[in-house]
């Protein structure tokens, strides 16, 4: 089913893109002193998280699970890859925590956490991509 692989690829592309974008978006929202900007920016970050990142994550994970069940593959590289995907899920949850934190009280110290989260997320995405491309046939 090439359509299932295409769905998985598109879901991953959207999810990884928003995972890399959200920490930068949250960090950029803490650099202004205008309360109206905070309210609108917090609404934007919540909307990106709820309407783009989370559905894309569910599509990517669901279609990946369907591919795994369809092919019946059980190999060592797959276990490691699923572990890196679990790390991406953890980064997704931490992005949600940052969105809620900035929504409640914007503070300048969040930008350091955003940079660290962006770096960890990029590491997990790179590791997952490397494992997929290096898998044995």
PDB file of C-alpha atoms in Angstrom:
ATOM      1  CA  UNK A   1       0.000   0.000   0.000  1.00  0.00           C
ATOM      2  CA  UNK A   2       1.964   3.001  -1.193  1.00  0.00           C
ATOM      3  CA  UNK A   3      -0.802   5.325   0.018  1.00  0.00           C
ATOM      4  CA  UNK A   4      -0.242   4.198   3.604  1.00  0.00           C
ATOM      5  CA  UNK A   5       3.485   4.946   3.293  1.00  0.00           C
ATOM      6  CA  UNK A   6       2.668   8.311   1.735  1.00  0.00           C
ATOM      7  CA  UNK A   7       0.296   9.103   4.599  1.00  0.00           C
ATOM      8  CA  UNK A   8       3.008   8.123   7.084  1.00  0.00           C
ATOM      9  CA  UNK A   9       5.602  10.264   5.314  1.00  0.00           C
ATOM     10  CA  UNK A  10       3.334  13.323   5.125  1.00  0.00           C
ATOM     11  CA  UNK A  11       2.344  12.930   8.772  1.00  0.00           C
ATOM     12  CA  UNK A  12       5.993  12.665   9.811  1.00  0.00           C
ATOM     13  CA  UNK A  13       6.972  15.653   7.718  1.00  0.00           C
ATOM     14  CA  UNK A  14       4.291  17.866   9.277  1.00  0.00           C
ATOM     15  CA  UNK A  15       4.939  16.558  12.787  1.00  0.00           C
ATOM     16  CA  UNK A  16       8.719  16.987  12.627  1.00  0.00           C
ATOM     17  CA  UNK A  17       8.349  20.440  11.102  1.00  0.00           C
ATOM     18  CA  UNK A  18       6.061  21.636  13.865  1.00  0.00           C
ATOM     19  CA  UNK A  19       8.232  19.993  16.528  1.00  0.00           C
ATOM     20  CA  UNK A  20      11.159  22.071  15.281  1.00  0.00           C
ATOM     21  CA  UNK A  21       9.049  25.214  14.872  1.00  0.00           C
ATOM     22  CA  UNK A  22       7.175  25.225  18.191  1.00  0.00           C
ATOM     23  CA  UNK A  23      10.126  25.866  20.537  1.00  0.00           C
ATOM     24  CA  UNK A  24      11.204  28.784  18.331  1.00  0.00           C
ATOM     25  CA  UNK A  25       7.646  30.115  18.263  1.00  0.00           C
ATOM     26  CA  UNK A  26       7.302  29.880  22.040  1.00  0.00           C
ATOM     27  CA  UNK A  27      10.711  31.484  22.579  1.00  0.00           C
ATOM     28  CA  UNK A  28       9.917  34.347  20.208  1.00  0.00           C
ATOM     29  CA  UNK A  29       6.721  35.091  22.097  1.00  0.00           C
ATOM     30  CA  UNK A  30       8.556  35.961  25.302  1.00  0.00           C
ATOM     31  CA  UNK A  31      10.570  38.837  23.825  1.00  0.00           C
ATOM     32  CA  UNK A  32       7.825  41.480  23.726  1.00  0.00           C
ATOM     33  CA  UNK A  33       6.371  43.606  26.518  1.00  0.00           C
ATOM     34  CA  UNK A  34       2.943  44.204  24.974  1.00  0.00           C
ATOM     35  CA  UNK A  35       0.168  42.280  26.823  1.00  0.00           C
ATOM     36  CA  UNK A  36      -1.995  42.169  23.688  1.00  0.00           C
ATOM     37  CA  UNK A  37       0.888  40.548  21.802  1.00  0.00           C
ATOM     38  CA  UNK A  38       1.222  37.887  24.524  1.00  0.00           C
ATOM     39  CA  UNK A  39      -2.464  37.032  24.319  1.00  0.00           C
ATOM     40  CA  UNK A  40      -2.475  36.757  20.533  1.00  0.00           C
ATOM     41  CA  UNK A  41       0.843  34.931  20.394  1.00  0.00           C
ATOM     42  CA  UNK A  42      -0.235  32.445  23.064  1.00  0.00           C
ATOM     43  CA  UNK A  43      -3.380  31.783  21.029  1.00  0.00           C
ATOM     44  CA  UNK A  44      -1.274  31.214  17.896  1.00  0.00           C
ATOM     45  CA  UNK A  45       1.109  28.791  19.612  1.00  0.00           C
ATOM     46  CA  UNK A  46      -1.788  26.832  21.108  1.00  0.00           C
ATOM     47  CA  UNK A  47      -3.464  26.692  17.697  1.00  0.00           C
ATOM     48  CA  UNK A  48      -0.292  25.396  15.988  1.00  0.00           C
ATOM     49  CA  UNK A  49       0.143  22.782  18.710  1.00  0.00           C
ATOM     50  CA  UNK A  50      -3.499  21.628  18.768  1.00  0.00           C
ATOM     51  CA  UNK A  51      -4.448  21.899  15.098  1.00  0.00           C
ATOM     52  CA  UNK A  52      -1.214  20.956  13.313  1.00  0.00           C
ATOM     53  CA  UNK A  53       1.314  19.197  15.556  1.00  0.00           C
ATOM     54  CA  UNK A  54      -0.967  16.852  17.480  1.00  0.00           C
ATOM     55  CA  UNK A  55      -3.064  15.612  14.522  1.00  0.00           C
ATOM     56  CA  UNK A  56       0.113  15.146  12.457  1.00  0.00           C
ATOM     57  CA  UNK A  57       1.652  13.134  15.315  1.00  0.00           C
ATOM     58  CA  UNK A  58      -1.432  10.940  15.560  1.00  0.00           C
ATOM     59  CA  UNK A  59      -1.463  10.362  11.796  1.00  0.00           C
ATOM     60  CA  UNK A  60       2.268   9.557  11.726  1.00  0.00           C
ATOM     61  CA  UNK A  61       2.085   7.173  14.680  1.00  0.00           C
ATOM     62  CA  UNK A  62      -1.137   5.528  13.519  1.00  0.00           C
ATOM     63  CA  UNK A  63       0.028   4.972   9.950  1.00  0.00           C
ATOM     64  CA  UNK A  64       3.439   3.799  11.179  1.00  0.00           C
ATOM     65  CA  UNK A  65       1.743   1.280  13.432  1.00  0.00           C
ATOM     66  CA  UNK A  66      -0.377   0.099  10.509  1.00  0.00           C
ATOM     67  CA  UNK A  67       2.752  -0.327   8.372  1.00  0.00           C
ATOM     68  CA  UNK A  68       4.454  -2.278  11.157  1.00  0.00           C
ATOM     69  CA  UNK A  69       1.449  -4.575  11.605  1.00  0.00           C
ATOM     70  CA  UNK A  70       0.989  -5.041   7.860  1.00  0.00           C
ATOM     71  CA  UNK A  71       4.590  -6.036   7.216  1.00  0.00           C
ATOM     72  CA  UNK A  72       5.057  -7.989  10.457  1.00  0.00           C
ATOM     73  CA  UNK A  73       8.645  -6.798  10.870  1.00  0.00           C
ATOM     74  CA  UNK A  74      10.344  -7.395  14.199  1.00  0.00           C
ATOM     75  CA  UNK A  75      14.003  -6.453  14.114  1.00  0.00           C
ATOM     76  CA  UNK A  76      16.506  -4.811  16.426  1.00  0.00           C
ATOM     77  CA  UNK A  77      16.709  -1.596  14.430  1.00  0.00           C
ATOM     78  CA  UNK A  78      12.936  -1.238  14.663  1.00  0.00           C
ATOM     79  CA  UNK A  79      13.028  -1.364  18.467  1.00  0.00           C
ATOM     80  CA  UNK A  80      15.705   1.338  18.511  1.00  0.00           C
ATOM     81  CA  UNK A  81      13.744   3.411  15.992  1.00  0.00           C
ATOM     82  CA  UNK A  82      10.592   3.139  18.073  1.00  0.00           C
ATOM     83  CA  UNK A  83      12.619   4.310  21.067  1.00  0.00           C
ATOM     84  CA  UNK A  84      13.678   7.437  19.195  1.00  0.00           C
ATOM     85  CA  UNK A  85      10.062   7.997  18.160  1.00  0.00           C
ATOM     86  CA  UNK A  86       9.132   7.735  21.847  1.00  0.00           C
ATOM     87  CA  UNK A  87      11.702  10.483  22.461  1.00  0.00           C
ATOM     88  CA  UNK A  88       9.956  12.593  19.818  1.00  0.00           C
ATOM     89  CA  UNK A  89       6.647  11.993  21.598  1.00  0.00           C
ATOM     90  CA  UNK A  90       8.257  13.175  24.837  1.00  0.00           C
ATOM     91  CA  UNK A  91       9.488  16.316  23.067  1.00  0.00           C
ATOM     92  CA  UNK A  92       5.962  16.832  21.747  1.00  0.00           C
ATOM     93  CA  UNK A  93       4.594  16.679  25.292  1.00  0.00           C
ATOM     94  CA  UNK A  94       7.279  19.094  26.519  1.00  0.00           C
ATOM     95  CA  UNK A  95       6.302  21.518  23.746  1.00  0.00           C
ATOM     96  CA  UNK A  96       2.760  21.368  25.103  1.00  0.00           C
ATOM     97  CA  UNK A  97       4.046  22.119  28.601  1.00  0.00           C
ATOM     98  CA  UNK A  98       5.955  25.133  27.262  1.00  0.00           C
ATOM     99  CA  UNK A  99       2.861  26.391  25.447  1.00  0.00           C
ATOM    100  CA  UNK A 100       0.841  26.164  28.670  1.00  0.00           C
ATOM    101  CA  UNK A 101       3.594  27.760  30.724  1.00  0.00           C
ATOM    102  CA  UNK A 102       3.936  30.770  28.424  1.00  0.00           C
ATOM    103  CA  UNK A 103       0.162  31.095  28.250  1.00  0.00           C
ATOM    104  CA  UNK A 104      -0.079  31.416  32.027  1.00  0.00           C
ATOM    105  CA  UNK A 105       2.903  33.683  32.648  1.00  0.00           C
ATOM    106  CA  UNK A 106       5.311  34.744  29.912  1.00  0.00           C
ATOM    107  CA  UNK A 107       8.870  34.897  31.183  1.00  0.00           C
ATOM    108  CA  UNK A 108      12.199  35.491  29.518  1.00  0.00           C
ATOM    109  CA  UNK A 109      13.874  32.400  31.011  1.00  0.00           C
ATOM    110  CA  UNK A 110      11.745  30.143  28.810  1.00  0.00           C
ATOM    111  CA  UNK A 111      13.910  30.910  25.764  1.00  0.00           C
ATOM    112  CA  UNK A 112      16.809  28.848  27.180  1.00  0.00           C
ATOM    113  CA  UNK A 113      14.487  25.869  27.656  1.00  0.00           C
ATOM    114  CA  UNK A 114      13.156  26.375  24.144  1.00  0.00           C
ATOM    115  CA  UNK A 115      16.660  26.230  22.690  1.00  0.00           C
ATOM    116  CA  UNK A 116      17.467  23.074  24.621  1.00  0.00           C
ATOM    117  CA  UNK A 117      14.184  21.439  23.596  1.00  0.00           C
ATOM    118  CA  UNK A 118      14.794  22.369  19.957  1.00  0.00           C
ATOM    119  CA  UNK A 119      18.241  20.789  20.108  1.00  0.00           C
ATOM    120  CA  UNK A 120      16.961  17.576  21.727  1.00  0.00           C
ATOM    121  CA  UNK A 121      14.101  17.378  19.229  1.00  0.00           C
ATOM    122  CA  UNK A 122      16.470  17.808  16.281  1.00  0.00           C
ATOM    123  CA  UNK A 123      18.675  15.051  17.719  1.00  0.00           C
ATOM    124  CA  UNK A 124      15.763  12.610  17.996  1.00  0.00           C
ATOM    125  CA  UNK A 125      14.532  13.453  14.491  1.00  0.00           C
ATOM    126  CA  UNK A 126      18.022  12.980  13.043  1.00  0.00           C
ATOM    127  CA  UNK A 127      18.493   9.681  14.874  1.00  0.00           C
ATOM    128  CA  UNK A 128      15.127   8.412  13.645  1.00  0.00           C
ATOM    129  CA  UNK A 129      15.895   9.406  10.068  1.00  0.00           C
ATOM    130  CA  UNK A 130      19.336   7.780  10.238  1.00  0.00           C
ATOM    131  CA  UNK A 131      17.837   4.536  11.591  1.00  0.00           C
ATOM    132  CA  UNK A 132      15.233   4.439   8.824  1.00  0.00           C
ATOM    133  CA  UNK A 133      17.803   5.049   6.108  1.00  0.00           C
ATOM    134  CA  UNK A 134      20.342   2.599   7.575  1.00  0.00           C
ATOM    135  CA  UNK A 135      17.918  -0.273   8.103  1.00  0.00           C
ATOM    136  CA  UNK A 136      18.858  -3.623   6.593  1.00  0.00           C
ATOM    137  CA  UNK A 137      16.797  -4.843   3.654  1.00  0.00           C
TER     138      UNK A 137
END
